[in-house]
Short mmCIF file of C-alpha atoms in Angstrom, two decimals:
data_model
loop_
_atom_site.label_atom_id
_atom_site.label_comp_id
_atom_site.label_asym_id
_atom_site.label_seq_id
_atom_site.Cartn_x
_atom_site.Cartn_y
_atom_site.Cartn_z
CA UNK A 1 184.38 44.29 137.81
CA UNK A 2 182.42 47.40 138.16
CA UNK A 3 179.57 45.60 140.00
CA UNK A 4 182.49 43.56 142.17
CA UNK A 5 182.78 47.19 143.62
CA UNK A 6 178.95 47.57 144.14
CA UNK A 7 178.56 44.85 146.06
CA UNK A 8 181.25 45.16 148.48
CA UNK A 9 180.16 48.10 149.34
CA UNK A 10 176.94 47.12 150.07
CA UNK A 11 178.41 44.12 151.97
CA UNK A 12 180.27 45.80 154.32
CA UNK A 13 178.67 49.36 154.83
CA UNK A 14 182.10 51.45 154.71
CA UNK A 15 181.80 54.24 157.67
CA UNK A 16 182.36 57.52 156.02
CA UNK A 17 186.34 58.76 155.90
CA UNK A 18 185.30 62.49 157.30
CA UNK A 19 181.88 64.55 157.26
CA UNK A 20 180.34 66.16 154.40
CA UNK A 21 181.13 69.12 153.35
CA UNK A 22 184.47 69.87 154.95
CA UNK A 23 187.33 68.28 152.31
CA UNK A 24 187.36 66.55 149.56
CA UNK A 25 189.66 63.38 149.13
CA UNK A 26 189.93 62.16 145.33
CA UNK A 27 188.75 58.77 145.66
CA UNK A 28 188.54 56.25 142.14
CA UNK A 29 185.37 54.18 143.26
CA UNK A 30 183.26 57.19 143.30
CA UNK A 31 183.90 57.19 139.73
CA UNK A 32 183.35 53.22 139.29
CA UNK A 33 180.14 53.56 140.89
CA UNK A 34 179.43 56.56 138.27
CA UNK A 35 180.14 54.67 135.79
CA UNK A 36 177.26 52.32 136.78
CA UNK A 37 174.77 54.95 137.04
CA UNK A 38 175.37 56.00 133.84
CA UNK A 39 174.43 52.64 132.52
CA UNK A 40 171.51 52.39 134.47
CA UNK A 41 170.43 56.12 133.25
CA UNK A 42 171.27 55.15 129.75
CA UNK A 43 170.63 50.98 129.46
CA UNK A 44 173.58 51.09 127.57
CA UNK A 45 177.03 49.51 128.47
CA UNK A 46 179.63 52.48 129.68
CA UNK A 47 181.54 52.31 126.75
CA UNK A 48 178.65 52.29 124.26
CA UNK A 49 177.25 55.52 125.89
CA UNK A 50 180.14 57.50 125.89
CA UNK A 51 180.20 56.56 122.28
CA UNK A 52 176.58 57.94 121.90
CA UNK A 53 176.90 60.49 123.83
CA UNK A 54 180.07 61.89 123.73
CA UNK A 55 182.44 60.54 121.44
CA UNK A 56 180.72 60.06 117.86
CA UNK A 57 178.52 63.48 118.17
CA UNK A 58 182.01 65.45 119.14
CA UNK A 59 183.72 63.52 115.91
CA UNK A 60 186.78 62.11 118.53
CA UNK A 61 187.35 59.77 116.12
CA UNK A 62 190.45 58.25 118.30
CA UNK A 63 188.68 58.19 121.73
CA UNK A 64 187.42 54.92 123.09
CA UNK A 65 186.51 53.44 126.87
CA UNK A 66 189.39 50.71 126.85
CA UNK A 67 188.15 46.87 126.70
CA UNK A 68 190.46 44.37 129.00
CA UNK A 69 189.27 41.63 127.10
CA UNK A 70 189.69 42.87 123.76
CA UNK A 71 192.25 46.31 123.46
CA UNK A 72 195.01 45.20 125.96
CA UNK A 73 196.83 43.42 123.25
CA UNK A 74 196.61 46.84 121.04
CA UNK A 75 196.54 49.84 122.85
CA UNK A 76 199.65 51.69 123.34
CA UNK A 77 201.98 50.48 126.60
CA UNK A 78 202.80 52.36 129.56
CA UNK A 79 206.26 52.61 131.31
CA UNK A 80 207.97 53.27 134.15
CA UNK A 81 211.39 53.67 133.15
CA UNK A 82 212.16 51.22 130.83
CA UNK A 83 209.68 48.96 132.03
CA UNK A 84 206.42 48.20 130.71
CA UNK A 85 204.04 48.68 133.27
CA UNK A 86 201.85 44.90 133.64
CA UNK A 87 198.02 44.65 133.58
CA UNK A 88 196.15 43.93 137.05
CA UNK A 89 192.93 43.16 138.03
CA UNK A 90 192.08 46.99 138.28
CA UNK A 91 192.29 47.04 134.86
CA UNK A 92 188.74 45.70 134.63
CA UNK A 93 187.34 48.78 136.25
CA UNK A 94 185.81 51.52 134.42
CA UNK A 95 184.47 55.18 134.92
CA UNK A 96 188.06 55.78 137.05
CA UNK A 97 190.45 55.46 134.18
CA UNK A 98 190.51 53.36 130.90
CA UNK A 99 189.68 56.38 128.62
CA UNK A 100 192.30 56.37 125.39
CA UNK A 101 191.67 59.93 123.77
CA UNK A 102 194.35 62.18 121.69
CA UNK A 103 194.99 66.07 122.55
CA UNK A 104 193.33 66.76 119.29
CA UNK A 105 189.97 64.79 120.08
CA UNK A 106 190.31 66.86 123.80
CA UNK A 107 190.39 69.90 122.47
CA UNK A 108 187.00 69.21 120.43
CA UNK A 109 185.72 67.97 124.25
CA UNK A 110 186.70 70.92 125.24
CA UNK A 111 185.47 73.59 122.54
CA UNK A 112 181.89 70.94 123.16
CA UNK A 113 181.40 72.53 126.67
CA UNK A 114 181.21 76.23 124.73
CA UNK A 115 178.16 75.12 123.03
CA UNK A 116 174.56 75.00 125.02
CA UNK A 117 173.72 72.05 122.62
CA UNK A 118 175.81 70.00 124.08
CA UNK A 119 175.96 71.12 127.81
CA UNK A 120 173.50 73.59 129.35
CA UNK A 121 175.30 76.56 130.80
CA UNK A 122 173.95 76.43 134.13
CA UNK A 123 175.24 72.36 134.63
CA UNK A 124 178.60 73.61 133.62
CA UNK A 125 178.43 76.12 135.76
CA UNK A 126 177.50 73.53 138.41
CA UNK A 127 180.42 71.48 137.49
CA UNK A 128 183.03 74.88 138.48
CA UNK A 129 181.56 74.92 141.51
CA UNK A 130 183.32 73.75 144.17
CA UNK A 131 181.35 71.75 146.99
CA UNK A 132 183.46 70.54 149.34
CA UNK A 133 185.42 73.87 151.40
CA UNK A 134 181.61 75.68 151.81
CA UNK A 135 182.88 75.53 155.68
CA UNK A 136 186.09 76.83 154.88
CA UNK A 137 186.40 81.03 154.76
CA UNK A 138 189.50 81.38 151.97
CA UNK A 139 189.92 77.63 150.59
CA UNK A 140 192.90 76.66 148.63
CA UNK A 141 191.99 73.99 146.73
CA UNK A 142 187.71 72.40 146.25
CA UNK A 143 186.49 69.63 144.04
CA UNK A 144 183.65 70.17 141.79
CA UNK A 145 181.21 67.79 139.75
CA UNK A 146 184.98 65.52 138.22
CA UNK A 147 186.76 69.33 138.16
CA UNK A 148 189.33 70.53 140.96
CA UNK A 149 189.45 73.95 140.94
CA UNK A 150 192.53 76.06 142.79
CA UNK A 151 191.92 79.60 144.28
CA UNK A 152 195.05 81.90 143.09
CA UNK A 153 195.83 84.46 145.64
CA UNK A 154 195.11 87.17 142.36
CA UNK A 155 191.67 85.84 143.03
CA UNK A 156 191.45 83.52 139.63
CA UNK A 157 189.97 80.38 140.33
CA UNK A 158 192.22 77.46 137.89
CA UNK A 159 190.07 74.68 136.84
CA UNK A 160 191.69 71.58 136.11
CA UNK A 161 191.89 67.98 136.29
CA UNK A 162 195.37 65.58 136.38
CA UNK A 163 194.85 61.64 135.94
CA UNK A 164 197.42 58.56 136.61
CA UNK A 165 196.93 55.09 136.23
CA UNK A 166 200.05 52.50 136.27
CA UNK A 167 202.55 54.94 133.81
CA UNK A 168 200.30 57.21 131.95
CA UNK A 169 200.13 60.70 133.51
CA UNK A 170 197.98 63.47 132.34
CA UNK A 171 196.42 66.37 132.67
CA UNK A 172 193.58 69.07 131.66
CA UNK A 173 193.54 72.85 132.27
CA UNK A 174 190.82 74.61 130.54
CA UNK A 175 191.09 78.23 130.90
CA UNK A 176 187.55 79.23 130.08
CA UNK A 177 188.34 83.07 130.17
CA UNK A 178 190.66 82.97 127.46
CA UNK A 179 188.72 79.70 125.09
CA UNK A 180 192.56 78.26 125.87
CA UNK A 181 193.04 74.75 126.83
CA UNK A 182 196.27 72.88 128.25
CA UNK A 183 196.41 69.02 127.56
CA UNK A 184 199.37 66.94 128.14
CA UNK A 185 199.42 63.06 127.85
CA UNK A 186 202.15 61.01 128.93
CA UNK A 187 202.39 56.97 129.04
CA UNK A 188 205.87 57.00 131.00
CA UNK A 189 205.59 57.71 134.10
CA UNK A 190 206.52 61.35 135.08
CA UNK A 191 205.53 64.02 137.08
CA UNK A 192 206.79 66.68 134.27
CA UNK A 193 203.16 66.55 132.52
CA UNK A 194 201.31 68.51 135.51
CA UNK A 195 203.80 71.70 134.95
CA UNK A 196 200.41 72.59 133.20
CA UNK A 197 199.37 74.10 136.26
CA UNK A 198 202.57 76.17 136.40
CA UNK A 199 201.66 77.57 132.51
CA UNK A 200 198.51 78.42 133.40
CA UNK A 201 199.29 80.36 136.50
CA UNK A 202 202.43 82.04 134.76
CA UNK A 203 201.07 82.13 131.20
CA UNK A 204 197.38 82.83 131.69
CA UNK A 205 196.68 84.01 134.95
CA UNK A 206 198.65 87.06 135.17
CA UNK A 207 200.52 85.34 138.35
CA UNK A 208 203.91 85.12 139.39
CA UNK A 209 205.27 81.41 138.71
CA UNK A 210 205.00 79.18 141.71
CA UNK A 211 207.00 76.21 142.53
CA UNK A 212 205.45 73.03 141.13
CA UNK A 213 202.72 72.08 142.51
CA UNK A 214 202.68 68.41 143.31
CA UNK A 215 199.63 65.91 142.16
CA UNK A 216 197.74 64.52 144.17
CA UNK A 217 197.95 61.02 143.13
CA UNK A 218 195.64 58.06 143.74
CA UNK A 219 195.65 54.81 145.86
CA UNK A 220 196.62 56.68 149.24
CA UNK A 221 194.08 56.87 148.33
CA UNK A 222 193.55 61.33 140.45
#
């Protein structure tokens, strides 16, 4: 479980990987542990708040925080190959993964973070900013508040986020100079759906296409 996590890491006072503000390194139990201070902001259960907060007022009807005790029996399969992908343990977790949303209900997220009702400009603008290169004189690449963000050599800054968990594969581009958004949702496994970074640097950008740029996947830890 979420608290599982907590405690361990309490228990056994992990030494940091490298010092502050010099990389990032995605890393999924940042986001269980987020998961738990939402519920301890909120008193609600994760998936209740993102209900309240998110889900219901943006009308994503088909969006839901997935329930191993209740949805795994339901929700739609992931493969690798032709092989259904089994549940683990990790399946518990929350906060890291576990969201089941549509394109349609991510575009409404999406056209959300337009509005100052539902975000205040200047915490968005937090969010694009990255955090993690300030030592670093031209970065590549920087990590934001859950954003990555990619410095073009035209000088465009992409933001973006990719996701993979057992054989789903995703990914979301909003490019917030145009009010244009690039979703793609997979369940087999594949590395075809993060070509969105390609569009948006051929497409949107102005840029030259580059060759495809490869995820950065989790557990060498998206």
């Amino acid at each position: 479980s979420n608290k599982d996590i907590y405690t361990l890491l309490v228990k056994h006072k992990f030494r940091l990987v490298f010092n502050e503000n010099t990389r990032f390194d995605y890393c999924n139990t940042n986001y269980v542990i987020l998961a738990l201070i939402i519920e301890k902001a909120t008193g609600l259960n994760y998936r209740d708040a993102m209900q309240e907060l998110i889900f219901k007022p943006l009308g994503m009807k088909n969006t839901f925080v997935f329930n191993y005790d209740t949805d795994k029996d339901t929700v739609c399969k992931s493969y690798r190959g032709g092989n259904i992908f089994p549940w683990d343990q990790y399946d518990r977790l929350y906060g890291d993964k576990n969201i089941y949303s549509t394109p349609r209900d991510l575009v409404k997220f999406d056209l959300a973070t337009y509005s100052p009702d539902f975000i205040k400009p200047e915490l968005l603008h937090e969010a694009y900013t990255g955090y993690s290169a300030v030592n670093v004189a031209k970065p590549i690449k920087d990590y934001g508040l859950g954003m990555r963000m990619r410095y073009l050599a035209n000088g465009e800054k992409l933001i973006y986020h990719n996701g993979w968990w057992h054989g789903n594969n995703t990914s979301f581009v909003p490019i917030k100079k145009d009010t244009i958004t690039i979703i793609c949702l997979g369940n087999r496994y594949s590395n075809r759906p993060y070509e969105t970074l390609r569009m948006a640097n051929e497409f949107f950008l102005k840029k030259k296409p580059e060759p495809m740029l490869v995820p950065e996947l989790p557990f060498t830890e998206e």
